[in-house]
PDB file of C-alpha atoms in Angstrom:
ATOM      1  CA  MET A 233      -8.759 122.613  63.679  1.00 44.00           C
ATOM      2  CA  LYS A 234      -5.836 124.921  64.594  1.00 44.00           C
ATOM      3  CA  GLN A 235      -3.297 125.725  61.909  1.00 50.00           C
ATOM      4  CA  PHE A 236       0.428 125.548  62.590  1.00 43.00           C
ATOM      5  CA  ASN A 237       1.966 128.997  62.219  1.00 52.00           C
ATOM      6  CA  HIS A 238       5.465 128.490  60.794  1.00 47.00           C
ATOM      7  CA  LYS A 239       6.327 132.197  60.874  1.00 49.00           C
ATOM      8  CA  SER A 240       5.454 132.536  64.558  1.00 46.00           C
ATOM      9  CA  THR A 241       7.489 129.456  65.420  1.00 42.00           C
ATOM     10  CA  LEU A 242      10.549 130.670  63.503  1.00 44.00           C
ATOM     11  CA  LEU A 243      10.254 134.084  65.146  1.00 46.00           C
ATOM     12  CA  ALA A 244      10.118 132.492  68.593  1.00 47.00           C
ATOM     13  CA  ILE A 245      13.218 130.388  67.832  1.00 42.00           C
ATOM     14  CA  ALA A 246      15.089 133.466  66.597  1.00 46.00           C
ATOM     15  CA  MET A 247      14.149 135.416  69.716  1.00 48.00           C
ATOM     16  CA  CYS A 248      15.374 132.585  71.946  1.00 45.00           C
ATOM     17  CA  ALA A 249      18.689 132.521  70.060  1.00 44.00           C
ATOM     18  CA  MET A 250      19.032 136.280  70.522  1.00 46.00           C
ATOM     19  CA  CYS A 251      18.376 135.940  74.249  1.00 44.00           C
ATOM     20  CA  THR A 252      21.042 133.238  74.498  1.00 41.00           C
ATOM     21  CA  ASN A 253      23.609 135.403  72.706  1.00 44.00           C
ATOM     22  CA  MET A 254      22.748 138.396  74.878  1.00 45.00           C
ATOM     23  CA  ASN A 255      23.407 136.338  78.002  1.00 53.00           C
ATOM     24  CA  ALA A 256      26.913 135.442  76.772  1.00 67.00           C
ATOM     25  CA  GLN A 257      28.625 138.661  77.871  1.00 91.00           C
ATOM     26  CA  ALA A 258      32.166 139.370  76.677  1.00 97.00           C
ATOM     27  CA  TRP A 259      34.917 139.495  79.295  1.00 97.00           C
ATOM     28  CA  ASP A 260      35.401 142.944  80.810  1.00 97.00           C
ATOM     29  CA  GLY A 261      38.897 142.249  82.159  1.00 97.00           C
ATOM     30  CA  THR A 262      37.804 141.633  85.759  1.00 98.00           C
ATOM     31  CA  SER A 263      37.778 138.464  87.866  1.00 98.00           C
ATOM     32  CA  ALA A 264      35.145 136.874  90.086  1.00 98.00           C
ATOM     33  CA  GLU A 265      35.391 133.821  92.335  1.00 98.00           C
ATOM     34  CA  CYS A 266      33.490 130.683  91.392  1.00 97.00           C
ATOM     35  CA  THR A 267      30.399 130.465  93.581  1.00 97.00           C
ATOM     36  CA  LYS A 268      29.106 126.996  92.741  1.00 98.00           C
ATOM     37  CA  GLY A 269      30.666 123.655  93.609  1.00 98.00           C
ATOM     38  CA  ASP A 270      33.112 122.537  96.267  1.00 98.00           C
ATOM     39  CA  GLY A 271      35.923 121.318  93.997  1.00 98.00           C
ATOM     40  CA  SER A 272      35.211 117.636  94.490  1.00 98.00           C
ATOM     41  CA  LYS A 273      34.894 115.244  91.577  1.00 97.00           C
ATOM     42  CA  ALA A 274      31.146 114.900  92.178  1.00 98.00           C
ATOM     43  CA  ASN A 275      30.615 118.638  92.665  1.00 98.00           C
ATOM     44  CA  PRO A 276      33.312 120.567  90.766  1.00 98.00           C
ATOM     45  CA  TYR A 277      33.773 124.311  90.882  1.00 98.00           C
ATOM     46  CA  LEU A 278      31.704 125.718  88.018  1.00 98.00           C
ATOM     47  CA  ILE A 279      33.213 128.274  85.679  1.00 98.00           C
ATOM     48  CA  GLU A 280      30.095 130.079  84.521  1.00 98.00           C
ATOM     49  CA  ASN A 281      31.553 133.207  82.940  1.00 98.00           C
ATOM     50  CA  PRO A 282      34.847 134.758  81.757  1.00 98.00           C
ATOM     51  CA  GLN A 283      35.384 136.405  85.141  1.00 98.00           C
ATOM     52  CA  ASN A 284      35.529 132.970  86.779  1.00 98.00           C
ATOM     53  CA  LEU A 285      38.213 131.853  84.316  1.00 98.00           C
ATOM     54  CA  ALA A 286      40.207 135.011  85.029  1.00 98.00           C
ATOM     55  CA  TRP A 287      39.867 134.297  88.759  1.00 98.00           C
ATOM     56  CA  LEU A 288      41.324 130.817  88.264  1.00 98.00           C
ATOM     57  CA  ALA A 289      44.314 132.318  86.443  1.00 98.00           C
ATOM     58  CA  GLU A 290      44.699 134.937  89.171  1.00 98.00           C
ATOM     59  CA  GLN A 291      44.710 132.281  91.885  1.00 98.00           C
ATOM     60  CA  VAL A 292      47.173 129.933  90.160  1.00 98.00           C
ATOM     61  CA  ASN A 293      49.491 132.822  89.333  1.00 98.00           C
ATOM     62  CA  GLY A 294      49.423 133.683  93.024  1.00 97.00           C
ATOM     63  CA  GLY A 295      50.619 130.210  94.008  1.00 97.00           C
ATOM     64  CA  ASN A 296      47.385 128.252  94.534  1.00 98.00           C
ATOM     65  CA  THR A 297      47.858 124.930  92.709  1.00 98.00           C
ATOM     66  CA  PHE A 298      44.330 123.606  93.392  1.00 98.00           C
ATOM     67  CA  GLU A 299      45.941 120.177  93.712  1.00 98.00           C
ATOM     68  CA  GLY A 300      43.278 117.484  93.570  1.00 97.00           C
ATOM     69  CA  LYS A 301      40.492 119.992  92.917  1.00 98.00           C
ATOM     70  CA  ASN A 302      38.076 119.881  89.981  1.00 98.00           C
ATOM     71  CA  PHE A 303      36.792 122.662  87.708  1.00 98.00           C
ATOM     72  CA  LYS A 304      34.157 122.425  85.000  1.00 98.00           C
ATOM     73  CA  LEU A 305      32.988 124.843  82.336  1.00 98.00           C
ATOM     74  CA  ALA A 306      29.254 125.459  82.619  1.00 98.00           C
ATOM     75  CA  ALA A 307      28.865 127.633  79.502  1.00 98.00           C
ATOM     76  CA  ASP A 308      30.601 128.880  76.375  1.00 98.00           C
ATOM     77  CA  LEU A 309      32.891 131.829  77.160  1.00 98.00           C
ATOM     78  CA  ASP A 310      33.484 135.024  75.178  1.00 98.00           C
ATOM     79  CA  MET A 311      36.883 136.340  76.284  1.00 98.00           C
ATOM     80  CA  GLY A 312      36.483 139.691  74.541  1.00 97.00           C
ATOM     81  CA  GLY A 313      39.187 139.417  71.869  1.00 96.00           C
ATOM     82  CA  ASN A 314      42.160 141.777  72.042  1.00 94.00           C
ATOM     83  CA  GLU A 315      40.241 144.225  74.207  1.00 93.00           C
ATOM     84  CA  HIS A 316      41.703 142.347  77.184  1.00 95.00           C
ATOM     85  CA  THR A 317      44.796 140.123  77.186  1.00 98.00           C
ATOM     86  CA  PHE A 318      44.150 136.945  79.166  1.00 98.00           C
ATOM     87  CA  PRO A 319      46.933 136.505  81.781  1.00 96.00           C
ATOM     88  CA  MET A 320      47.294 132.706  81.238  1.00 98.00           C
ATOM     89  CA  ILE A 321      46.789 130.052  83.881  1.00 98.00           C
ATOM     90  CA  GLY A 322      50.173 129.592  85.541  1.00 98.00           C
ATOM     91  CA  LYS A 323      53.667 130.762  84.706  1.00 97.00           C
ATOM     92  CA  PHE A 324      56.606 128.772  83.335  1.00 97.00           C
ATOM     93  CA  ASP A 325      59.908 129.468  85.106  1.00 96.00           C
ATOM     94  CA  LYS A 326      62.123 126.385  84.977  1.00 92.00           C
ATOM     95  CA  TYR A 327      65.814 126.791  84.234  1.00 90.00           C
ATOM     96  CA  ILE A 328      69.318 125.533  85.041  1.00 90.00           C
ATOM     97  CA  ASP A 329      71.310 127.526  87.581  1.00 89.00           C
ATOM     98  CA  THR A 330      74.721 127.827  85.925  1.00 88.00           C
ATOM     99  CA  SER A 331      76.462 128.452  89.265  1.00 88.00           C
ATOM    100  CA  ASN A 332      75.828 124.874  90.454  1.00 91.00           C
ATOM    101  CA  ASN A 333      74.322 123.227  87.345  1.00 90.00           C
ATOM    102  CA  GLU A 334      71.121 122.439  89.211  1.00 92.00           C
ATOM    103  CA  THR A 335      67.587 122.692  87.843  1.00 92.00           C
ATOM    104  CA  VAL A 336      65.418 125.340  89.424  1.00 94.00           C
ATOM    105  CA  ASP A 337      61.651 125.144  88.967  1.00 94.00           C
ATOM    106  CA  ALA A 338      59.901 128.286  90.177  1.00 96.00           C
ATOM    107  CA  SER A 339      56.917 127.750  87.895  1.00 97.00           C
ATOM    108  CA  PHE A 340      53.317 128.256  88.968  1.00 98.00           C
ATOM    109  CA  TYR A 341      51.351 125.127  88.042  1.00 98.00           C
ATOM    110  CA  PHE A 342      47.673 124.254  88.048  1.00 98.00           C
ATOM    111  CA  LYS A 343      47.583 120.727  89.498  1.00 98.00           C
ATOM    112  CA  GLY A 344      43.865 120.091  89.390  1.00 98.00           C
ATOM    113  CA  THR A 345      41.391 118.884  86.758  1.00 98.00           C
ATOM    114  CA  PHE A 346      39.805 121.225  84.222  1.00 99.00           C
ATOM    115  CA  ASP A 347      36.878 119.752  82.279  1.00 98.00           C
ATOM    116  CA  GLY A 348      35.577 121.957  79.475  1.00 98.00           C
ATOM    117  CA  ALA A 349      32.485 119.769  78.996  1.00 98.00           C
ATOM    118  CA  LYS A 350      32.871 120.486  75.239  1.00 98.00           C
ATOM    119  CA  HIS A 351      32.107 124.169  75.730  1.00 98.00           C
ATOM    120  CA  VAL A 352      33.862 126.739  73.529  1.00 98.00           C
ATOM    121  CA  ILE A 353      36.281 129.359  74.835  1.00 98.00           C
ATOM    122  CA  ASP A 354      36.288 131.929  72.029  1.00 98.00           C
ATOM    123  CA  ASN A 355      37.704 135.400  71.420  1.00 98.00           C
ATOM    124  CA  LEU A 356      40.603 134.379  73.659  1.00 98.00           C
ATOM    125  CA  TYR A 357      43.629 136.663  73.307  1.00 98.00           C
ATOM    126  CA  VAL A 358      46.931 135.683  74.911  1.00 98.00           C
ATOM    127  CA  GLU A 359      50.176 137.542  74.279  1.00 97.00           C
ATOM    128  CA  TYR A 360      53.350 136.649  76.154  1.00 97.00           C
ATOM    129  CA  ILE A 361      56.584 136.859  74.184  1.00 95.00           C
ATOM    130  CA  ASN A 362      59.545 135.430  76.054  1.00 91.00           C
ATOM    131  CA  GLU A 363      62.477 134.258  73.928  1.00 89.00           C
ATOM    132  CA  GLU A 364      64.419 132.653  76.797  1.00 90.00           C
ATOM    133  CA  LEU A 365      61.949 130.327  78.523  1.00 93.00           C
ATOM    134  CA  GLY A 366      58.639 130.787  76.742  1.00 94.00           C
ATOM    135  CA  GLY A 367      55.554 129.201  78.175  1.00 97.00           C
ATOM    136  CA  THR A 368      52.655 130.806  76.340  1.00 98.00           C
ATOM    137  CA  GLY A 369      49.142 129.394  76.074  1.00 98.00           C
ATOM    138  CA  LEU A 370      45.812 129.134  77.846  1.00 98.00           C
ATOM    139  CA  PHE A 371      47.839 127.182  80.421  1.00 98.00           C
ATOM    140  CA  ALA A 372      51.430 128.428  80.591  1.00 98.00           C
ATOM    141  CA  CYS A 373      52.673 125.053  81.846  1.00 98.00           C
ATOM    142  CA  THR A 374      51.534 121.762  83.336  1.00 98.00           C
ATOM    143  CA  THR A 375      53.029 119.090  85.571  1.00 97.00           C
ATOM    144  CA  ASN A 376      52.130 115.771  87.163  1.00 97.00           C
ATOM    145  CA  GLY A 377      48.586 115.986  88.508  1.00 97.00           C
ATOM    146  CA  THR A 378      47.323 118.381  85.854  1.00 98.00           C
ATOM    147  CA  GLU A 379      44.369 117.076  83.836  1.00 98.00           C
ATOM    148  CA  ILE A 380      42.831 119.113  81.002  1.00 98.00           C
ATOM    149  CA  ARG A 381      40.042 117.746  78.845  1.00 98.00           C
ATOM    150  CA  ASN A 382      37.032 118.500  76.641  1.00 98.00           C
ATOM    151  CA  ILE A 383      37.898 122.139  75.832  1.00 98.00           C
ATOM    152  CA  ILE A 384      37.335 123.782  72.442  1.00 98.00           C
ATOM    153  CA  ILE A 385      39.255 126.972  71.654  1.00 98.00           C
ATOM    154  CA  GLY A 386      37.196 128.910  69.125  1.00 98.00           C
ATOM    155  CA  SER A 387      38.210 130.194  65.696  1.00 97.00           C
ATOM    156  CA  ASN A 388      38.283 133.848  66.783  1.00 98.00           C
ATOM    157  CA  SER A 389      41.039 133.188  69.322  1.00 98.00           C
ATOM    158  CA  THR A 390      44.722 134.168  69.075  1.00 98.00           C
ATOM    159  CA  VAL A 391      47.769 133.153  71.083  1.00 98.00           C
ATOM    160  CA  LYS A 392      50.966 135.141  70.444  1.00 98.00           C
ATOM    161  CA  GLY A 393      54.272 133.945  71.852  1.00 97.00           C
ATOM    162  CA  GLY A 394      57.988 133.691  71.263  1.00 95.00           C
ATOM    163  CA  ILE A 395      59.305 130.192  71.871  1.00 95.00           C
ATOM    164  CA  THR A 396      57.502 127.312  73.596  1.00 96.00           C
ATOM    165  CA  SER A 397      53.945 128.328  72.750  1.00 97.00           C
ATOM    166  CA  GLY A 398      50.798 126.251  72.412  1.00 98.00           C
ATOM    167  CA  MET A 399      47.139 127.161  72.143  1.00 98.00           C
ATOM    168  CA  PHE A 400      46.410 125.027  75.213  1.00 98.00           C
ATOM    169  CA  ILE A 401      49.779 124.489  76.918  1.00 98.00           C
ATOM    170  CA  GLY A 402      53.081 126.288  76.429  1.00 98.00           C
ATOM    171  CA  GLN A 403      55.388 123.913  78.335  1.00 97.00           C
ATOM    172  CA  MET A 404      54.174 120.444  79.315  1.00 97.00           C
ATOM    173  CA  ASN A 405      56.254 118.864  82.094  1.00 96.00           C
ATOM    174  CA  GLY A 406      53.680 116.208  82.934  1.00 97.00           C
ATOM    175  CA  GLY A 407      49.960 115.710  83.234  1.00 98.00           C
ATOM    176  CA  ILE A 408      47.291 114.834  80.679  1.00 98.00           C
ATOM    177  CA  ILE A 409      45.474 116.767  77.992  1.00 98.00           C
ATOM    178  CA  GLU A 410      42.781 114.904  76.099  1.00 98.00           C
ATOM    179  CA  TYR A 411      39.710 115.407  73.898  1.00 98.00           C
ATOM    180  CA  CYS A 412      40.617 119.036  73.246  1.00 98.00           C
ATOM    181  CA  GLU A 413      40.185 120.893  69.960  1.00 98.00           C
ATOM    182  CA  ASN A 414      41.868 124.032  68.669  1.00 98.00           C
ATOM    183  CA  ARG A 415      40.302 126.188  65.972  1.00 98.00           C
ATOM    184  CA  GLY A 416      42.207 129.374  66.798  1.00 98.00           C
ATOM    185  CA  HIS A 417      45.359 131.089  65.482  1.00 98.00           C
ATOM    186  CA  LEU A 418      48.822 130.557  66.963  1.00 97.00           C
ATOM    187  CA  ASP A 419      51.411 133.220  66.117  1.00 97.00           C
ATOM    188  CA  ALA A 420      54.788 132.287  67.565  1.00 96.00           C
ATOM    189  CA  ASN A 421      58.449 131.738  66.731  1.00 94.00           C
ATOM    190  CA  MET A 422      59.652 128.188  67.393  1.00 94.00           C
ATOM    191  CA  TYR A 423      58.851 125.076  69.467  1.00 95.00           C
ATOM    192  CA  SER A 424      55.171 125.862  69.090  1.00 96.00           C
ATOM    193  CA  ALA A 425      51.978 124.054  68.106  1.00 97.00           C
ATOM    194  CA  GLY A 426      48.202 123.979  68.138  1.00 97.00           C
ATOM    195  CA  ILE A 427      47.983 121.937  71.344  1.00 98.00           C
ATOM    196  CA  VAL A 428      51.357 121.880  73.197  1.00 98.00           C
ATOM    197  CA  GLY A 429      54.486 123.916  72.512  1.00 97.00           C
ATOM    198  CA  VAL A 430      57.180 121.783  74.170  1.00 96.00           C
ATOM    199  CA  MET A 431      56.475 118.414  75.746  1.00 96.00           C
ATOM    200  CA  GLU A 432      58.899 117.023  78.341  1.00 94.00           C
ATOM    201  CA  GLY A 433      56.584 114.495  79.919  1.00 95.00           C
ATOM    202  CA  GLY A 434      52.888 113.806  80.091  1.00 97.00           C
ATOM    203  CA  ILE A 435      50.243 112.539  77.690  1.00 97.00           C
ATOM    204  CA  VAL A 436      48.463 114.213  74.773  1.00 98.00           C
ATOM    205  CA  ARG A 437      45.655 112.124  73.326  1.00 98.00           C
ATOM    206  CA  PHE A 438      42.465 112.404  71.300  1.00 98.00           C
ATOM    207  CA  CYS A 439      43.184 116.063  70.460  1.00 98.00           C
ATOM    208  CA  SER A 440      42.796 117.903  67.156  1.00 98.00           C
ATOM    209  CA  ASN A 441      43.880 121.122  65.500  1.00 98.00           C
ATOM    210  CA  SER A 442      42.247 122.928  62.588  1.00 97.00           C
ATOM    211  CA  GLY A 443      43.598 126.385  63.430  1.00 97.00           C
ATOM    212  CA  LYS A 444      46.276 128.362  61.611  1.00 95.00           C
ATOM    213  CA  ILE A 445      49.838 127.966  62.928  1.00 95.00           C
ATOM    214  CA  ASP A 446      52.424 130.662  62.119  1.00 95.00           C
ATOM    215  CA  GLY A 447      56.042 130.247  63.184  1.00 91.00           C
ATOM    216  CA  ALA A 448      59.665 130.014  62.105  1.00 90.00           C
ATOM    217  CA  THR A 449      60.845 126.487  62.864  1.00 90.00           C
ATOM    218  CA  GLU A 450      59.854 123.361  64.816  1.00 90.00           C
ATOM    219  CA  ILE A 451      56.148 124.109  64.670  1.00 91.00           C
ATOM    220  CA  SER A 452      53.360 121.589  64.428  1.00 92.00           C
ATOM    221  CA  GLY A 453      49.643 121.046  64.595  1.00 95.00           C
ATOM    222  CA  ILE A 454      49.806 119.056  67.830  1.00 97.00           C
ATOM    223  CA  VAL A 455      53.226 119.192  69.611  1.00 96.00           C
ATOM    224  CA  GLY A 456      55.974 121.617  68.565  1.00 95.00           C
ATOM    225  CA  GLN A 457      58.870 119.750  70.157  1.00 94.00           C
ATOM    226  CA  GLY A 458      58.731 116.408  71.936  1.00 89.00           C
ATOM    227  CA  ALA A 459      61.470 115.497  74.391  1.00 74.00           C
ATOM    228  CA  VAL A 460      61.802 112.587  76.836  1.00 75.00           C
ATOM    229  CA  ASN A 461      58.971 110.730  78.548  1.00 84.00           C
ATOM    230  CA  GLY A 462      56.127 112.282  76.580  1.00 90.00           C
ATOM    231  CA  ILE A 463      53.387 110.427  74.707  1.00 94.00           C
ATOM    232  CA  ALA A 464      51.197 111.882  71.952  1.00 94.00           C
ATOM    233  CA  THR A 465      48.634 109.516  70.481  1.00 95.00           C
ATOM    234  CA  TYR A 466      45.315 109.411  68.613  1.00 97.00           C
ATOM    235  CA  CYS A 467      45.551 113.068  67.545  1.00 97.00           C
ATOM    236  CA  PHE A 468      44.917 114.604  64.138  1.00 95.00           C
ATOM    237  CA  VAL A 469      45.320 117.833  62.187  1.00 95.00           C
ATOM    238  CA  ILE A 470      42.833 119.278  59.689  1.00 90.00           C
ATOM    239  CA  ILE A 471      44.638 121.151  56.902  1.00 78.00           C
ATOM    240  CA  GLN A 472      42.812 124.311  55.866  1.00 68.00           C
ATOM    241  CA  ASP A 473      42.908 125.707  52.332  1.00 59.00           C
ATOM    242  CA  MET A 474      45.530 128.430  51.928  1.00 49.00           C
TER     243      MET A 474
END
């Protein structure tokens, strides 16, 4: 009768874990187009590595909204920490033109669906300090048509901003964020929070924050400042020991 070798089994498990970790390469600051999927709901574009996420940011910041298109994380991502500053997905640039008192929105929005599939984006480092408009986060801003769900930002992540900063969304002008979890550190000034900095429309639901939030005033675990037409529901904050 063969004997079960516990040591050999444990060694094999450890080696498999090492192989998995070795395959999770840290972001090198470059971008690479997604090669799998067609963007449909049934066959979304797959974000398989940090370079794919950087490519998405690059495209949106160049004016591609991906309206109606679908993206899905296919693996945990190591964004390399402060070795490389992530450029954010989108740019917030909405203001009132004082010459005619009209609102100008020159923002770059992602208008598709991003499903994290409960994968972790860790070692994310975002730094964008703008004390006039703000808009700092993994997504700088969102609007109607934007859907973000099932993303976990890991505990080794940092987002640094001035005003209007959130770990996931800086300025929310519409859209939905749901089932997302922040474990990272937000370092900002005001109107900032663990999920959304400023909310002027849209829905935040089933989200949680256990990360550290540093700021001066109007900061929160979920939404820093809520304005008109926004709904935040079924969210919770885990208070860490000081």
